[in-house]
Amino acid sequence: MKLTLSVIKADIGGFVGHSSVHKDVLAKVKEVAEDGKDKGIIRDVSVLVCGDDIALVMTHTKGVDSSEVHELAWNAFKEGTEVAKKLKMYGAGQDLLAEAFSGNVKGMGPGIAEMEFVERKSEPVIVFFADKTSPSAWNLPLYEMFADPMNTAGLVIDPSMHEGFIFDVMDAYTGMGIQLKTPEELYDLLVFIGATSRYVVRAVYRKSDGEIAAAASTQKLSFMAGRYVGKDDPVLIVRAQSGFPAVGEILEPFARPWLVEGWMRGSHTGPLMPVAFKNAKPTRFDGPPRVIAAGYQIADGYLIGPSDLFDDPAFDHAREECNKMANILRRQGIFEPHRLPPEEMEYTTLPKVLEKLKDRFKLVETKKPKFSSEGEIAE
Ligand code: 13P
Ligand code: 13P
Ligand code: MG
Ligand code: MG
Ligand code: MG
């Protein structure tokens, strides 16, 4: 029997500001999702929170892109938004861009990561969920998990992984995709996925049999192709063990923090901090960006879990390093490279400021400004 694992997420209002989710909003989303389980639309559901975003982790047998499952998630977020509006949560309904559901949540605002597979004898999966960053944040750890033997010993040791993996990469500006094989096309792959402002890994497959190994939420970006809307707090599903990297190999990249785009106003570079569920509440300068790892064993389509995988003192050092990196970056204030370059900030208010001042740029040498009687710069 083929099982589908669908993770659909949205920010439907923040408590307080953009830092977390109010319990009443969460309770409503859970209630609607559980109701969908009682009605048989889905087999099981688990609800996760990271910062001001809510993710529905759902199992079912309806395949990827199921309109019934997508509609259930849409309705859960819609009803949650009503509660968020009543409590005047910040940005209530923020990620619900469409007025009414029309068959598929793709392009309607929520992020989606989905995969279909035959449940193995034992099926461990990890759902990563991040706030204050974008799907390209997964590029570096996916490379390490599936293509770097210095991270993943299994690439060398385990015969079922030894042939390598295929990365499905999307150009966020055009929506076009390319599939690259590792290890033989590794350097070509890195040309693209190292350019995180443009390219995102949307899935990874095992080369020997084409089995799906990982899927990320990039659909919103592809739908908007042509107009870059890169920042969307992302989710990632990774299957573990027996022909896939071990749980510890999948988590290992997060022990060495790196810099991602997002943080304050989606306009800054910051370290991605791996945290326990209870600490997924970004408040310092609306960050730094957070990531949680929810582990599940799937049994007959039921989600056994989640296990809070970053709730481990072995990640304390990474968290300390993130705080040090955050201090170094915050010293730069509004100056690049802490603040992203202007082309990365197209959806902020910066273009309006630039538009207002564009006529003030003149091809003249610098000179002492003259003031009008009102104190304005006269020429
Ligand atoms: P155990 O001996 O604890 O089962 O560990 C096996 C393993 O492969 C860990 O990566
Ligand atoms: P979210 O995408 O998490 O809502 O963050 C927006 C923001 O502006 C944070 O400062
Ligand atoms: Mg928000
Ligand atoms: Mg968010
Ligand atoms: Mg967001």
Coordinates of C-alpha atoms and ligand atoms in Angstrom, one line a residue:
M1 CA 0.0 0.0 0.0
K2 CA 1.3 3.4 -0.9
L3 CA 1.2 6.0 1.8
T4 CA 1.4 9.7 1.4
L5 CA 3.1 12.0 3.9
S6 CA 1.9 15.6 3.5
V7 CA 3.3 18.5 5.5
I8 CA 1.3 21.7 4.9
K9 CA 2.2 24.9 6.8
A10 CA 1.2 28.5 7.2
D11 CA 1.5 31.6 9.4
I12 CA -2.0 32.6 10.2
G13 CA -1.1 35.2 12.9
G14 CA 1.7 35.8 15.4
F15 CA 1.6 36.0 19.2
V16 CA 3.2 38.4 20.0
G17 CA 4.3 40.1 16.8
H18 CA 5.9 37.4 14.7
S19 CA 7.3 35.3 17.6
S20 CA 4.9 32.4 18.3
V21 CA 1.4 31.0 18.0
H22 CA -1.4 31.6 20.5
K23 CA -2.8 28.4 22.1
D24 CA -6.4 29.2 21.1
V25 CA -5.4 29.5 17.4
L26 CA -3.5 26.3 17.6
A27 CA -6.4 24.5 19.3
K28 CA -8.7 25.5 16.5
V29 CA -6.3 24.3 13.8
K30 CA -5.9 21.0 15.7
E31 CA -9.6 20.6 16.1
V32 CA -10.4 20.9 12.4
A33 CA -7.5 18.6 11.4
E34 CA -8.6 16.0 14.0
D35 CA -12.1 16.2 12.6
G36 CA -10.7 15.4 9.1
K37 CA -9.1 12.3 10.7
D38 CA -12.4 11.3 12.2
K39 CA -14.1 11.7 8.8
G40 CA -11.4 9.5 7.2
I41 CA -9.9 12.2 4.9
I42 CA -6.5 11.5 6.5
R43 CA -5.2 8.5 8.4
D44 CA -3.3 10.5 11.1
V45 CA -2.2 14.1 11.9
S46 CA 0.4 15.7 14.1
V47 CA 0.6 19.4 14.6
L48 CA 3.9 21.3 14.9
V49 CA 4.7 24.9 15.7
C50 CA 7.9 26.8 14.9
G51 CA 7.8 30.5 15.7
D52 CA 4.6 32.0 14.2
D53 CA 4.1 29.1 11.8
I54 CA 1.9 26.0 12.2
A55 CA 2.5 22.8 10.3
L56 CA 0.0 19.9 9.8
V57 CA 1.9 16.6 9.4
M58 CA -0.6 14.3 7.8
T59 CA -0.6 10.7 6.5
H60 CA -3.2 9.4 4.0
T61 CA -3.5 7.2 0.9
K62 CA -4.8 9.8 -1.5
G63 CA -1.4 10.6 -3.2
V64 CA 0.4 13.9 -3.5
D65 CA -1.6 16.9 -4.6
S66 CA -4.9 15.4 -3.2
S67 CA -7.5 18.2 -3.3
E68 CA -9.3 16.6 -0.3
V69 CA -6.2 16.7 1.9
H70 CA -5.2 20.2 0.7
E71 CA -8.7 21.4 1.4
L72 CA -8.7 20.0 4.9
A73 CA -5.4 21.9 5.6
W74 CA -6.8 25.1 4.0
N75 CA -10.0 24.9 6.2
A76 CA -8.0 24.3 9.3
F77 CA -5.9 27.4 8.6
K78 CA -9.0 29.4 7.6
E79 CA -10.8 28.5 10.8
G80 CA -7.7 29.2 12.8
T81 CA -7.5 32.6 11.2
E82 CA -11.0 33.4 12.4
V83 CA -9.7 32.9 16.0
A84 CA -6.5 34.8 15.3
K85 CA -8.6 37.7 13.9
K86 CA -10.8 37.7 17.0
L87 CA -7.8 37.9 19.3
K88 CA -6.2 40.5 16.9
M89 CA -3.1 38.4 16.5
Y90 CA -0.4 40.0 14.4
G91 CA -0.8 39.4 10.7
A92 CA -3.9 37.2 11.1
G93 CA -4.2 35.1 8.0
Q94 CA -0.8 36.3 6.8
D95 CA 0.0 33.3 4.5
L96 CA -3.5 32.7 3.2
L97 CA -3.2 34.7 0.0
A98 CA -6.3 33.4 -1.8
E99 CA -9.9 34.2 -0.9
A100 CA -11.3 30.7 -1.5
F101 CA -10.0 27.2 -1.9
S102 CA -9.7 26.0 -5.5
G103 CA -8.5 22.4 -5.7
N104 CA -4.9 22.7 -4.5
V105 CA -3.2 24.9 -1.9
K106 CA -0.2 25.4 -4.2
G107 CA 0.2 29.1 -4.9
M108 CA -2.4 30.0 -2.3
G109 CA 0.1 30.9 0.4
P110 CA 0.8 27.8 2.6
G111 CA 4.0 25.8 2.1
I112 CA 3.8 22.1 1.2
A113 CA 6.2 19.2 1.3
E114 CA 4.8 15.9 0.2
M115 CA 6.0 12.4 -0.7
E116 CA 4.5 9.0 -1.5
F117 CA 6.1 5.7 -0.6
V118 CA 5.5 2.1 0.4
E119 CA 5.9 2.0 4.2
R120 CA 9.1 0.0 5.0
K121 CA 9.4 -2.6 7.7
S122 CA 10.4 0.3 9.9
E123 CA 9.8 3.9 8.5
P124 CA 11.7 6.6 10.5
V125 CA 11.2 10.1 9.1
I126 CA 12.2 13.5 10.2
V127 CA 10.2 16.7 9.6
F128 CA 12.4 19.8 9.8
F129 CA 10.5 23.1 10.3
A130 CA 12.1 26.5 10.3
D131 CA 11.0 30.0 11.0
K132 CA 12.5 33.3 9.9
T133 CA 14.2 31.8 6.8
S134 CA 13.4 30.4 3.3
P135 CA 13.5 27.0 1.6
S136 CA 17.0 27.5 0.3
A137 CA 18.2 27.2 3.9
W138 CA 17.9 23.4 3.3
N139 CA 20.4 23.5 0.4
L140 CA 23.6 23.2 2.6
P141 CA 22.3 20.5 5.0
L142 CA 20.8 18.4 2.1
Y143 CA 24.1 18.5 0.4
E144 CA 25.8 17.3 3.5
M145 CA 23.2 14.6 4.3
F146 CA 23.1 13.1 0.8
A147 CA 26.4 13.9 -0.9
D148 CA 29.1 14.6 1.6
P149 CA 30.8 11.4 3.0
M150 CA 32.6 13.5 5.6
N151 CA 29.1 14.0 7.1
T152 CA 27.3 10.8 6.1
A153 CA 29.5 7.8 6.6
G154 CA 26.8 5.6 5.1
L155 CA 27.6 7.0 1.6
V156 CA 30.9 5.0 2.0
I157 CA 29.9 2.2 4.3
D158 CA 26.3 1.2 3.3
P159 CA 26.1 -0.6 -0.1
S160 CA 22.4 0.5 -0.5
M161 CA 23.5 4.2 -0.5
H162 CA 26.9 3.8 -2.2
E163 CA 25.6 4.7 -5.7
G164 CA 24.6 8.1 -4.4
F165 CA 21.5 10.3 -4.8
I166 CA 19.8 12.6 -7.4
F167 CA 19.1 16.2 -6.4
D168 CA 16.1 17.9 -8.0
V169 CA 16.9 21.7 -8.0
M170 CA 14.6 24.6 -8.9
D171 CA 15.5 28.0 -10.2
A172 CA 13.3 30.2 -8.0
Y173 CA 13.2 33.0 -10.6
T174 CA 12.0 30.9 -13.6
G175 CA 10.4 27.9 -11.9
M176 CA 12.5 25.6 -14.1
G177 CA 14.1 22.4 -12.6
I178 CA 17.2 20.4 -13.2
Q179 CA 18.1 16.9 -11.8
L180 CA 21.8 16.3 -11.0
K181 CA 23.4 13.0 -9.9
T182 CA 25.9 12.7 -7.1
P183 CA 28.7 11.9 -6.7
E184 CA 29.5 12.3 -10.5
E185 CA 27.8 15.7 -11.0
L186 CA 28.6 17.0 -7.5
Y187 CA 30.5 20.1 -8.6
D188 CA 27.8 21.0 -11.1
L189 CA 25.2 20.6 -8.3
L190 CA 27.2 22.9 -6.0
V191 CA 27.4 25.7 -8.7
F192 CA 23.6 25.9 -8.4
I193 CA 22.7 25.1 -4.8
G194 CA 25.6 27.3 -3.4
A195 CA 23.7 30.2 -4.9
T196 CA 21.0 30.1 -2.2
S197 CA 19.4 33.4 -3.3
R198 CA 18.3 31.8 -6.5
Y199 CA 18.3 28.0 -6.4
V200 CA 16.5 25.6 -4.1
V201 CA 16.6 21.8 -3.7
R202 CA 13.0 20.6 -3.9
A203 CA 13.6 16.9 -3.6
V204 CA 16.2 14.2 -3.3
Y205 CA 15.9 10.6 -4.8
R206 CA 18.0 7.5 -4.2
K207 CA 19.9 6.8 -7.5
S208 CA 19.8 3.0 -7.4
D209 CA 16.0 2.7 -7.5
G210 CA 14.6 6.3 -7.7
E211 CA 13.0 6.0 -4.2
I212 CA 12.1 9.4 -2.7
A213 CA 14.5 10.4 0.1
A214 CA 13.6 14.1 0.9
A215 CA 11.1 16.7 -0.1
A216 CA 11.0 20.4 0.7
S217 CA 8.4 23.1 0.5
T218 CA 9.1 25.2 -2.6
Q219 CA 5.7 25.2 -4.3
K220 CA 4.8 28.7 -3.5
L221 CA 8.0 29.9 -5.1
S222 CA 7.5 27.9 -8.3
F223 CA 3.9 29.2 -8.6
M224 CA 5.1 32.7 -8.4
A225 CA 7.9 32.1 -11.0
G226 CA 8.9 35.2 -12.7
R227 CA 8.3 37.3 -9.6
Y228 CA 10.7 36.4 -6.8
V229 CA 9.0 35.7 -3.5
G230 CA 11.8 33.8 -1.9
K231 CA 11.2 34.1 1.8
D232 CA 8.8 31.5 3.1
D233 CA 9.4 29.8 6.4
P234 CA 10.1 26.2 5.1
V235 CA 9.5 22.6 6.0
L236 CA 11.5 19.6 4.9
I237 CA 10.7 15.8 5.1
V238 CA 13.7 13.4 5.2
R239 CA 13.4 9.6 5.4
A240 CA 16.0 7.9 7.6
Q241 CA 17.9 4.6 7.9
S242 CA 18.0 1.4 5.8
G243 CA 19.2 2.8 2.4
F244 CA 18.9 6.4 3.6
P245 CA 21.2 8.4 5.9
A246 CA 20.9 7.4 9.6
V247 CA 19.0 9.8 11.9
G248 CA 22.3 11.0 13.3
E249 CA 23.7 11.6 9.9
I250 CA 20.6 13.7 9.0
L251 CA 20.9 15.8 12.1
E252 CA 24.7 16.2 12.0
P253 CA 24.8 19.3 9.6
F254 CA 22.8 21.2 12.2
A255 CA 25.5 20.7 14.8
R256 CA 27.7 23.2 12.8
P257 CA 25.5 26.3 12.2
W258 CA 25.6 28.2 9.0
L259 CA 24.1 31.5 7.8
V260 CA 20.7 31.7 6.1
E261 CA 18.5 34.5 4.7
G262 CA 15.5 35.8 6.7
W263 CA 15.5 37.0 10.3
M264 CA 14.2 40.5 10.9
R265 CA 11.7 41.6 8.2
G266 CA 13.0 38.7 6.0
S267 CA 15.8 41.1 5.1
H268 CA 18.8 39.8 7.0
T269 CA 21.5 37.1 7.2
G270 CA 21.6 35.1 10.4
P271 CA 22.6 31.7 11.8
L272 CA 20.0 28.9 11.8
M273 CA 19.7 27.8 15.4
P274 CA 18.6 24.2 16.1
V275 CA 16.2 24.2 19.1
A276 CA 13.9 22.0 21.2
F277 CA 10.2 22.6 20.4
K278 CA 9.7 24.8 23.5
N279 CA 12.5 27.1 22.3
A280 CA 11.2 27.7 18.8
K281 CA 10.2 31.2 19.8
P282 CA 12.4 33.7 17.9
T283 CA 12.4 37.0 19.8
R284 CA 15.9 38.5 19.6
F285 CA 15.6 40.9 16.6
D286 CA 12.8 38.5 15.6
G287 CA 15.3 35.7 15.6
P288 CA 17.8 34.4 15.1
P289 CA 16.2 31.9 12.6
R290 CA 15.1 28.7 14.3
V291 CA 14.8 25.1 13.2
I292 CA 13.1 22.2 14.9
A293 CA 13.4 18.5 14.0
A294 CA 10.4 16.3 14.7
G295 CA 11.1 12.5 14.4
Y296 CA 8.4 10.0 13.7
Q297 CA 8.2 6.2 13.2
I298 CA 5.3 5.6 10.9
A299 CA 3.4 2.4 11.7
D300 CA 0.5 1.3 9.4
G301 CA 0.2 5.0 8.4
Y302 CA 0.0 6.2 11.9
L303 CA 2.5 8.9 13.1
I304 CA 4.3 7.5 16.2
G305 CA 5.8 10.7 17.7
P306 CA 7.0 13.3 17.4
S307 CA 10.3 12.9 19.1
D308 CA 11.9 16.4 19.8
L309 CA 15.3 15.6 18.2
F310 CA 17.1 18.8 18.9
D311 CA 16.2 18.5 22.6
D312 CA 19.7 17.2 23.1
P313 CA 22.6 18.8 25.0
A314 CA 24.8 17.7 22.1
F315 CA 23.3 20.6 20.2
D316 CA 24.1 23.1 23.0
H317 CA 27.4 24.0 21.4
A318 CA 25.7 24.8 18.1
R319 CA 23.2 27.0 19.9
E320 CA 26.1 28.9 21.7
E321 CA 27.8 29.3 18.3
C322 CA 24.6 30.7 16.8
N323 CA 24.5 33.3 19.6
K324 CA 28.1 34.3 18.9
M325 CA 27.4 34.5 15.2
A326 CA 24.3 36.6 15.9
N327 CA 26.3 39.0 18.0
I328 CA 28.9 39.4 15.2
L329 CA 26.2 40.1 12.6
R330 CA 24.1 42.4 14.8
R331 CA 27.2 44.6 15.2
Q332 CA 26.7 45.5 11.5
G333 CA 23.2 46.9 12.2
I334 CA 21.6 48.0 9.0
F335 CA 24.9 47.6 7.0
E336 CA 25.4 44.7 4.5
P337 CA 26.2 41.9 4.6
H338 CA 24.0 41.5 7.8
R339 CA 21.2 43.3 5.9
L340 CA 20.6 41.6 2.6
P341 CA 21.5 43.5 -0.7
P342 CA 18.7 45.6 -2.3
E343 CA 17.7 43.0 -4.9
E344 CA 16.9 40.5 -2.1
M345 CA 14.5 43.0 -0.5
E346 CA 12.1 43.6 -3.3
Y347 CA 9.0 42.7 -1.4
T348 CA 9.8 45.0 1.6
T349 CA 9.2 48.7 1.8
L350 CA 12.7 49.5 0.5
P351 CA 11.6 49.9 -3.2
K352 CA 9.1 52.6 -2.1
V353 CA 11.9 54.5 -0.3
L354 CA 14.2 54.2 -3.3
E355 CA 11.3 55.4 -5.6
K356 CA 10.7 58.5 -3.5
L357 CA 14.4 59.5 -3.7
K358 CA 15.2 58.4 -7.2
D359 CA 15.0 62.0 -8.7
R360 CA 17.5 63.2 -6.1
F361 CA 20.3 61.3 -7.8
K362 CA 22.3 63.7 -10.0
L363 CA 25.4 63.3 -12.2
V364 CA 27.3 66.1 -10.5
E365 CA 30.3 66.4 -8.2
T366 CA 29.7 66.6 -4.6
K367 CA 29.2 70.1 -3.2
K368 CA 27.9 71.8 -0.2
P369 CA 24.0 71.6 -0.2
K370 CA 22.0 74.8 -0.4
F371 CA 18.9 75.2 1.8
S372 CA 15.6 76.9 1.0
S373 CA 13.9 79.2 3.5
E374 CA 11.8 76.2 4.7
G375 CA 15.0 74.3 5.4
E376 CA 14.7 71.8 2.5
I377 CA 17.6 70.9 0.3
A378 CA 17.2 73.4 -2.6
E379 CA 19.4 71.8 -5.2
Ligands
13P1 P1 22.8 0.7 17.8 O1 23.8 -0.3 18.0 O2 22.5 1.6 19.0 O3 21.5 0.1 17.3 O4 23.3 1.7 16.6 C1 23.4 1.3 15.3 C2 23.7 2.4 14.4 O5 23.9 2.1 13.2 C3 23.8 3.8 14.8 O6 24.0 4.7 13.7
13P2 P1 7.5 35.7 9.4 O1 7.7 35.4 8.0 O2 7.9 34.6 10.4 O3 6.1 36.2 9.6 O4 8.4 36.9 9.8 C1 8.2 38.2 9.2 C2 9.0 39.3 9.8 O5 9.0 40.4 9.3 C3 9.9 39.1 11.0 O6 10.6 40.2 11.4
MG3 MG 4.5 36.2 10.8
MG4 MG 7.1 32.8 10.4
MG5 MG 6.8 33.8 6.9

